[in-house]
Structure formats: C-alpha cells, structure tokens
PDB file of C-alpha atoms in Angstrom:
ATOM      1  CA  UNK A   1      -7.940   6.422 -14.150  1.00  0.00           C
ATOM      2  CA  UNK A   2      -7.703  10.032 -13.262  1.00  0.00           C
ATOM      3  CA  UNK A   3      -6.413  11.862 -10.256  1.00  0.00           C
ATOM      4  CA  UNK A   4     -10.021  12.788  -9.489  1.00  0.00           C
ATOM      5  CA  UNK A   5     -10.867   9.117  -8.931  1.00  0.00           C
ATOM      6  CA  UNK A   6      -7.955   8.832  -6.503  1.00  0.00           C
ATOM      7  CA  UNK A   7      -9.059  12.056  -4.799  1.00  0.00           C
ATOM      8  CA  UNK A   8     -12.632  10.811  -4.308  1.00  0.00           C
ATOM      9  CA  UNK A   9     -11.343   7.517  -2.932  1.00  0.00           C
ATOM     10  CA  UNK A  10      -8.857   9.292  -0.670  1.00  0.00           C
ATOM     11  CA  UNK A  11     -11.682  11.393   0.791  1.00  0.00           C
ATOM     12  CA  UNK A  12     -13.737   8.227   1.325  1.00  0.00           C
ATOM     13  CA  UNK A  13     -10.783   6.525   3.075  1.00  0.00           C
ATOM     14  CA  UNK A  14     -10.279   9.501   5.393  1.00  0.00           C
ATOM     15  CA  UNK A  15     -13.987   9.568   6.262  1.00  0.00           C
ATOM     16  CA  UNK A  16     -14.034   5.799   6.891  1.00  0.00           C
ATOM     17  CA  UNK A  17     -11.022   6.029   9.205  1.00  0.00           C
ATOM     18  CA  UNK A  18     -12.651   8.905  11.078  1.00  0.00           C
ATOM     19  CA  UNK A  19     -15.849   6.882  11.553  1.00  0.00           C
ATOM     20  CA  UNK A  20     -13.808   3.953  12.900  1.00  0.00           C
ATOM     21  CA  UNK A  21     -11.619   6.232  15.000  1.00  0.00           C
ATOM     22  CA  UNK A  22      -8.364   4.829  13.620  1.00  0.00           C
ATOM     23  CA  UNK A  23      -5.183   6.200  12.121  1.00  0.00           C
ATOM     24  CA  UNK A  24      -3.692   4.961   8.856  1.00  0.00           C
ATOM     25  CA  UNK A  25      -0.133   4.230   7.759  1.00  0.00           C
ATOM     26  CA  UNK A  26       1.293   3.285   4.374  1.00  0.00           C
ATOM     27  CA  UNK A  27       4.351   1.266   3.364  1.00  0.00           C
ATOM     28  CA  UNK A  28       5.100   1.933  -0.273  1.00  0.00           C
ATOM     29  CA  UNK A  29       7.655   0.641  -2.707  1.00  0.00           C
ATOM     30  CA  UNK A  30       6.631   1.013  -6.376  1.00  0.00           C
ATOM     31  CA  UNK A  31       4.240   3.889  -5.611  1.00  0.00           C
ATOM     32  CA  UNK A  32       6.973   5.882  -3.872  1.00  0.00           C
ATOM     33  CA  UNK A  33       4.648   7.664  -1.457  1.00  0.00           C
ATOM     34  CA  UNK A  34       1.794   8.328  -3.885  1.00  0.00           C
ATOM     35  CA  UNK A  35      -0.809   6.726  -1.580  1.00  0.00           C
ATOM     36  CA  UNK A  36       0.242   8.928   1.322  1.00  0.00           C
ATOM     37  CA  UNK A  37       0.337  11.904  -1.052  1.00  0.00           C
ATOM     38  CA  UNK A  38      -3.206  11.190  -2.307  1.00  0.00           C
ATOM     39  CA  UNK A  39      -4.422  11.160   1.290  1.00  0.00           C
ATOM     40  CA  UNK A  40      -2.464  14.187   2.458  1.00  0.00           C
ATOM     41  CA  UNK A  41      -3.551  16.198  -0.595  1.00  0.00           C
ATOM     42  CA  UNK A  42      -6.888  16.441   1.242  1.00  0.00           C
ATOM     43  CA  UNK A  43      -7.054  19.293   3.739  1.00  0.00           C
ATOM     44  CA  UNK A  44      -7.542  18.066   7.306  1.00  0.00           C
ATOM     45  CA  UNK A  45      -6.075  14.627   6.667  1.00  0.00           C
ATOM     46  CA  UNK A  46      -3.648  14.993   9.576  1.00  0.00           C
ATOM     47  CA  UNK A  47      -6.280  13.608  11.951  1.00  0.00           C
ATOM     48  CA  UNK A  48      -6.155  10.270  10.088  1.00  0.00           C
ATOM     49  CA  UNK A  49      -2.782   9.856   8.358  1.00  0.00           C
ATOM     50  CA  UNK A  50      -0.200   8.824  10.933  1.00  0.00           C
ATOM     51  CA  UNK A  51       2.755   8.242   8.606  1.00  0.00           C
ATOM     52  CA  UNK A  52       3.953   6.859   5.313  1.00  0.00           C
ATOM     53  CA  UNK A  53       7.007   4.698   4.834  1.00  0.00           C
ATOM     54  CA  UNK A  54       8.634   4.874   1.401  1.00  0.00           C
ATOM     55  CA  UNK A  55      10.505   1.587   1.395  1.00  0.00           C
ATOM     56  CA  UNK A  56      11.825   1.575  -2.151  1.00  0.00           C
ATOM     57  CA  UNK A  57      15.014  -0.366  -1.509  1.00  0.00           C
ATOM     58  CA  UNK A  58      15.256  -3.767   0.130  1.00  0.00           C
ATOM     59  CA  UNK A  59      17.334  -2.177   2.890  1.00  0.00           C
ATOM     60  CA  UNK A  60      14.552   0.345   3.562  1.00  0.00           C
ATOM     61  CA  UNK A  61      11.998  -2.478   3.765  1.00  0.00           C
ATOM     62  CA  UNK A  62      14.195  -4.120   6.402  1.00  0.00           C
ATOM     63  CA  UNK A  63      15.145  -0.990   8.373  1.00  0.00           C
ATOM     64  CA  UNK A  64      11.854   0.932   8.321  1.00  0.00           C
ATOM     65  CA  UNK A  65       9.159  -1.749   8.536  1.00  0.00           C
ATOM     66  CA  UNK A  66      11.072  -4.814   9.677  1.00  0.00           C
ATOM     67  CA  UNK A  67      10.890  -7.069   6.621  1.00  0.00           C
ATOM     68  CA  UNK A  68      13.423  -9.826   7.346  1.00  0.00           C
ATOM     69  CA  UNK A  69      16.219 -10.102   4.781  1.00  0.00           C
ATOM     70  CA  UNK A  70      15.476 -13.814   4.582  1.00  0.00           C
ATOM     71  CA  UNK A  71      11.908 -13.168   3.425  1.00  0.00           C
ATOM     72  CA  UNK A  72      13.170 -10.930   0.626  1.00  0.00           C
ATOM     73  CA  UNK A  73      15.876 -13.446  -0.300  1.00  0.00           C
ATOM     74  CA  UNK A  74      13.423 -16.351  -0.361  1.00  0.00           C
ATOM     75  CA  UNK A  75      10.503 -14.709  -2.178  1.00  0.00           C
ATOM     76  CA  UNK A  76      11.804 -11.522  -3.799  1.00  0.00           C
ATOM     77  CA  UNK A  77      10.819  -7.953  -2.972  1.00  0.00           C
ATOM     78  CA  UNK A  78       7.726  -8.241  -5.169  1.00  0.00           C
ATOM     79  CA  UNK A  79       5.873 -11.023  -3.382  1.00  0.00           C
ATOM     80  CA  UNK A  80       2.900 -11.817  -1.215  1.00  0.00           C
ATOM     81  CA  UNK A  81       5.166 -12.453   1.767  1.00  0.00           C
ATOM     82  CA  UNK A  82       6.907  -9.103   1.509  1.00  0.00           C
ATOM     83  CA  UNK A  83       3.623  -7.190   1.016  1.00  0.00           C
ATOM     84  CA  UNK A  84       2.126  -8.837   4.110  1.00  0.00           C
ATOM     85  CA  UNK A  85       5.243  -8.192   6.184  1.00  0.00           C
ATOM     86  CA  UNK A  86       5.398  -4.575   5.021  1.00  0.00           C
ATOM     87  CA  UNK A  87       1.799  -3.981   6.106  1.00  0.00           C
ATOM     88  CA  UNK A  88       2.343  -5.657   9.484  1.00  0.00           C
ATOM     89  CA  UNK A  89       5.566  -3.693   9.947  1.00  0.00           C
ATOM     90  CA  UNK A  90       3.868  -0.392   9.151  1.00  0.00           C
ATOM     91  CA  UNK A  91       1.346  -1.122  11.915  1.00  0.00           C
ATOM     92  CA  UNK A  92       4.066  -2.155  14.351  1.00  0.00           C
ATOM     93  CA  UNK A  93       6.164   0.955  13.638  1.00  0.00           C
ATOM     94  CA  UNK A  94       3.311   3.457  13.872  1.00  0.00           C
ATOM     95  CA  UNK A  95       0.267   4.469  15.894  1.00  0.00           C
ATOM     96  CA  UNK A  96      -2.023   3.361  13.076  1.00  0.00           C
ATOM     97  CA  UNK A  97      -4.885   0.906  13.351  1.00  0.00           C
ATOM     98  CA  UNK A  98      -4.771   0.097   9.636  1.00  0.00           C
ATOM     99  CA  UNK A  99      -1.874  -0.068   7.193  1.00  0.00           C
ATOM    100  CA  UNK A 100      -1.675  -0.698   3.477  1.00  0.00           C
ATOM    101  CA  UNK A 101       1.475  -1.760   1.649  1.00  0.00           C
ATOM    102  CA  UNK A 102       2.454  -2.021  -2.018  1.00  0.00           C
ATOM    103  CA  UNK A 103       5.381  -3.624  -3.782  1.00  0.00           C
ATOM    104  CA  UNK A 104       5.517  -4.168  -7.509  1.00  0.00           C
ATOM    105  CA  UNK A 105       7.090  -3.806 -10.929  1.00  0.00           C
ATOM    106  CA  UNK A 106       6.028  -0.466 -12.416  1.00  0.00           C
ATOM    107  CA  UNK A 107       8.375  -0.656 -15.411  1.00  0.00           C
ATOM    108  CA  UNK A 108       9.248   0.090 -18.009  1.00  0.00           C
ATOM    109  CA  UNK A 109      11.991  -2.452 -17.306  1.00  0.00           C
ATOM    110  CA  UNK A 110      12.585  -4.885 -14.493  1.00  0.00           C
ATOM    111  CA  UNK A 111       9.903  -7.394 -15.355  1.00  0.00           C
ATOM    112  CA  UNK A 112      10.305 -11.104 -15.974  1.00  0.00           C
ATOM    113  CA  UNK A 113       8.087 -13.986 -17.089  1.00  0.00           C
ATOM    114  CA  UNK A 114       7.365 -14.773 -13.436  1.00  0.00           C
ATOM    115  CA  UNK A 115       7.024 -11.132 -12.344  1.00  0.00           C
ATOM    116  CA  UNK A 116       5.918  -9.065 -15.335  1.00  0.00           C
ATOM    117  CA  UNK A 117       5.751  -5.298 -15.567  1.00  0.00           C
ATOM    118  CA  UNK A 118       2.419  -4.400 -13.982  1.00  0.00           C
ATOM    119  CA  UNK A 119       2.584  -7.005 -11.196  1.00  0.00           C
ATOM    120  CA  UNK A 120       1.790  -5.410  -7.842  1.00  0.00           C
ATOM    121  CA  UNK A 121       1.315  -7.151  -4.498  1.00  0.00           C
ATOM    122  CA  UNK A 122      -0.769  -5.378  -1.871  1.00  0.00           C
ATOM    123  CA  UNK A 123      -0.777  -6.044   1.844  1.00  0.00           C
ATOM    124  CA  UNK A 124      -3.307  -4.787   4.349  1.00  0.00           C
ATOM    125  CA  UNK A 125      -3.085  -5.059   8.115  1.00  0.00           C
ATOM    126  CA  UNK A 126      -5.908  -4.080  10.438  1.00  0.00           C
ATOM    127  CA  UNK A 127      -5.334  -4.354  14.178  1.00  0.00           C
ATOM    128  CA  UNK A 128      -7.077  -7.396  15.593  1.00  0.00           C
ATOM    129  CA  UNK A 129      -7.363  -9.204  12.231  1.00  0.00           C
ATOM    130  CA  UNK A 130      -4.989 -11.370  10.214  1.00  0.00           C
ATOM    131  CA  UNK A 131      -3.275  -9.427   7.432  1.00  0.00           C
ATOM    132  CA  UNK A 132      -4.444  -9.991   3.870  1.00  0.00           C
ATOM    133  CA  UNK A 133      -2.701  -9.777   0.517  1.00  0.00           C
ATOM    134  CA  UNK A 134      -3.904  -9.264  -3.034  1.00  0.00           C
ATOM    135  CA  UNK A 135      -2.077  -9.807  -6.311  1.00  0.00           C
ATOM    136  CA  UNK A 136      -2.877  -7.640  -9.311  1.00  0.00           C
ATOM    137  CA  UNK A 137      -1.349  -7.508 -12.761  1.00  0.00           C
ATOM    138  CA  UNK A 138      -2.193  -4.155 -14.311  1.00  0.00           C
ATOM    139  CA  UNK A 139      -2.041  -3.554 -18.058  1.00  0.00           C
ATOM    140  CA  UNK A 140       1.306  -2.104 -19.053  1.00  0.00           C
ATOM    141  CA  UNK A 141       0.084   1.335 -20.039  1.00  0.00           C
ATOM    142  CA  UNK A 142       3.330   2.838 -18.791  1.00  0.00           C
ATOM    143  CA  UNK A 143       4.850   3.490 -15.400  1.00  0.00           C
ATOM    144  CA  UNK A 144       2.481   6.319 -14.427  1.00  0.00           C
ATOM    145  CA  UNK A 145      -0.573   4.243 -15.338  1.00  0.00           C
ATOM    146  CA  UNK A 146       0.566   1.260 -13.265  1.00  0.00           C
ATOM    147  CA  UNK A 147       1.395   3.440 -10.270  1.00  0.00           C
ATOM    148  CA  UNK A 148      -1.958   5.249 -10.378  1.00  0.00           C
ATOM    149  CA  UNK A 149      -3.799   1.923 -10.687  1.00  0.00           C
ATOM    150  CA  UNK A 150      -1.879   0.705  -7.625  1.00  0.00           C
ATOM    151  CA  UNK A 151      -2.871   3.806  -5.620  1.00  0.00           C
ATOM    152  CA  UNK A 152      -6.531   3.320  -6.499  1.00  0.00           C
ATOM    153  CA  UNK A 153      -6.415  -0.384  -5.659  1.00  0.00           C
ATOM    154  CA  UNK A 154      -4.737   0.296  -2.315  1.00  0.00           C
ATOM    155  CA  UNK A 155      -7.406   2.856  -1.403  1.00  0.00           C
ATOM    156  CA  UNK A 156     -10.105   0.353  -2.447  1.00  0.00           C
ATOM    157  CA  UNK A 157      -8.562  -2.267  -0.155  1.00  0.00           C
ATOM    158  CA  UNK A 158      -8.686   0.108   2.810  1.00  0.00           C
ATOM    159  CA  UNK A 159     -12.312   0.985   2.086  1.00  0.00           C
ATOM    160  CA  UNK A 160     -13.259  -2.685   1.827  1.00  0.00           C
ATOM    161  CA  UNK A 161     -11.441  -3.561   5.059  1.00  0.00           C
ATOM    162  CA  UNK A 162     -13.231  -0.793   6.915  1.00  0.00           C
ATOM    163  CA  UNK A 163     -16.596  -1.913   5.578  1.00  0.00           C
ATOM    164  CA  UNK A 164     -17.212   1.144   3.414  1.00  0.00           C
TER     165      UNK A 164
END
C-alpha cells in the first residue's frame, strides 16, 4: 500500500466527518501518530481533527485515555479490550464525536504464538453507539508495512462507521 492510498482515504475521512458535522480523535500505539499525521497532512484538516493521543506505553494508555491498569494486566496491551477502552477514552478526553484506536505488534520482534508480529487490534467509538473492535493479522512485510496497513485499516473503519 502506498502513501497515496492513505492520502485518498484521509481526504475521504475528512469529508465524511465534515458531512456529519463531527470531530475526530485518534488513540495510537503501534502506529505512533501516523493516523493523525495522515489526516493532518491534508490542508484544512483542522476543522475535523480534534486531537491525537500517542499512547505507546502502558502508562500513557492509562494516563491519557483512561485504560485501567487492570485491563492491561488481564488482557495485555494488544487486545480487544484495550483497543475498545482506548477508543472510548479518546472520545471521553476530547471534543470528538468519533475516535479510532490501534494497538498491535509491528515487529520486527515482540511477537508470540498468541500475539504474532502483524497482529493489530482496532477500536472505534462513535458517540451514541456501542464501541466496536476489529482484529487483523497483517503479513509480516516489515514494520513499515504493518504500520501503513494499520493506518489504512483504521481510516477504512472510520469511513464504514460514518456510512461512507
């Protein structure tokens, strides 16, 4: 996937948020702010992007978006529960009406049989709806490839949630 694909999707996300009249927030672990960067690379995005939380460490997940330490201890940072809580926390700690969250194993190390390199959990919270999560295992084409795939998937989730 190229940066142009992410750019086209980012433009589509911004337009969808404008049509719905809502702001967007991100809570990112393995992507390290790349989703927010893809959106803010587009001129004029400040009318849609409220904020991005880079919650790379477990402490940041707790402090910035309110993921309880017990959830991380029980399920691990790369889990459905943490992705959902990150997305809900990004909504709660922002003015956004929609939030997307990512937590995963981008590699090259850090994977296990249960949580292989390429595993990424996504959370999406839209005000007035229950949050949703998706699990993806991307091919291990290297760290950059996994991170870019995660950005594209996160943008796709936002588009789908907004009905675009």
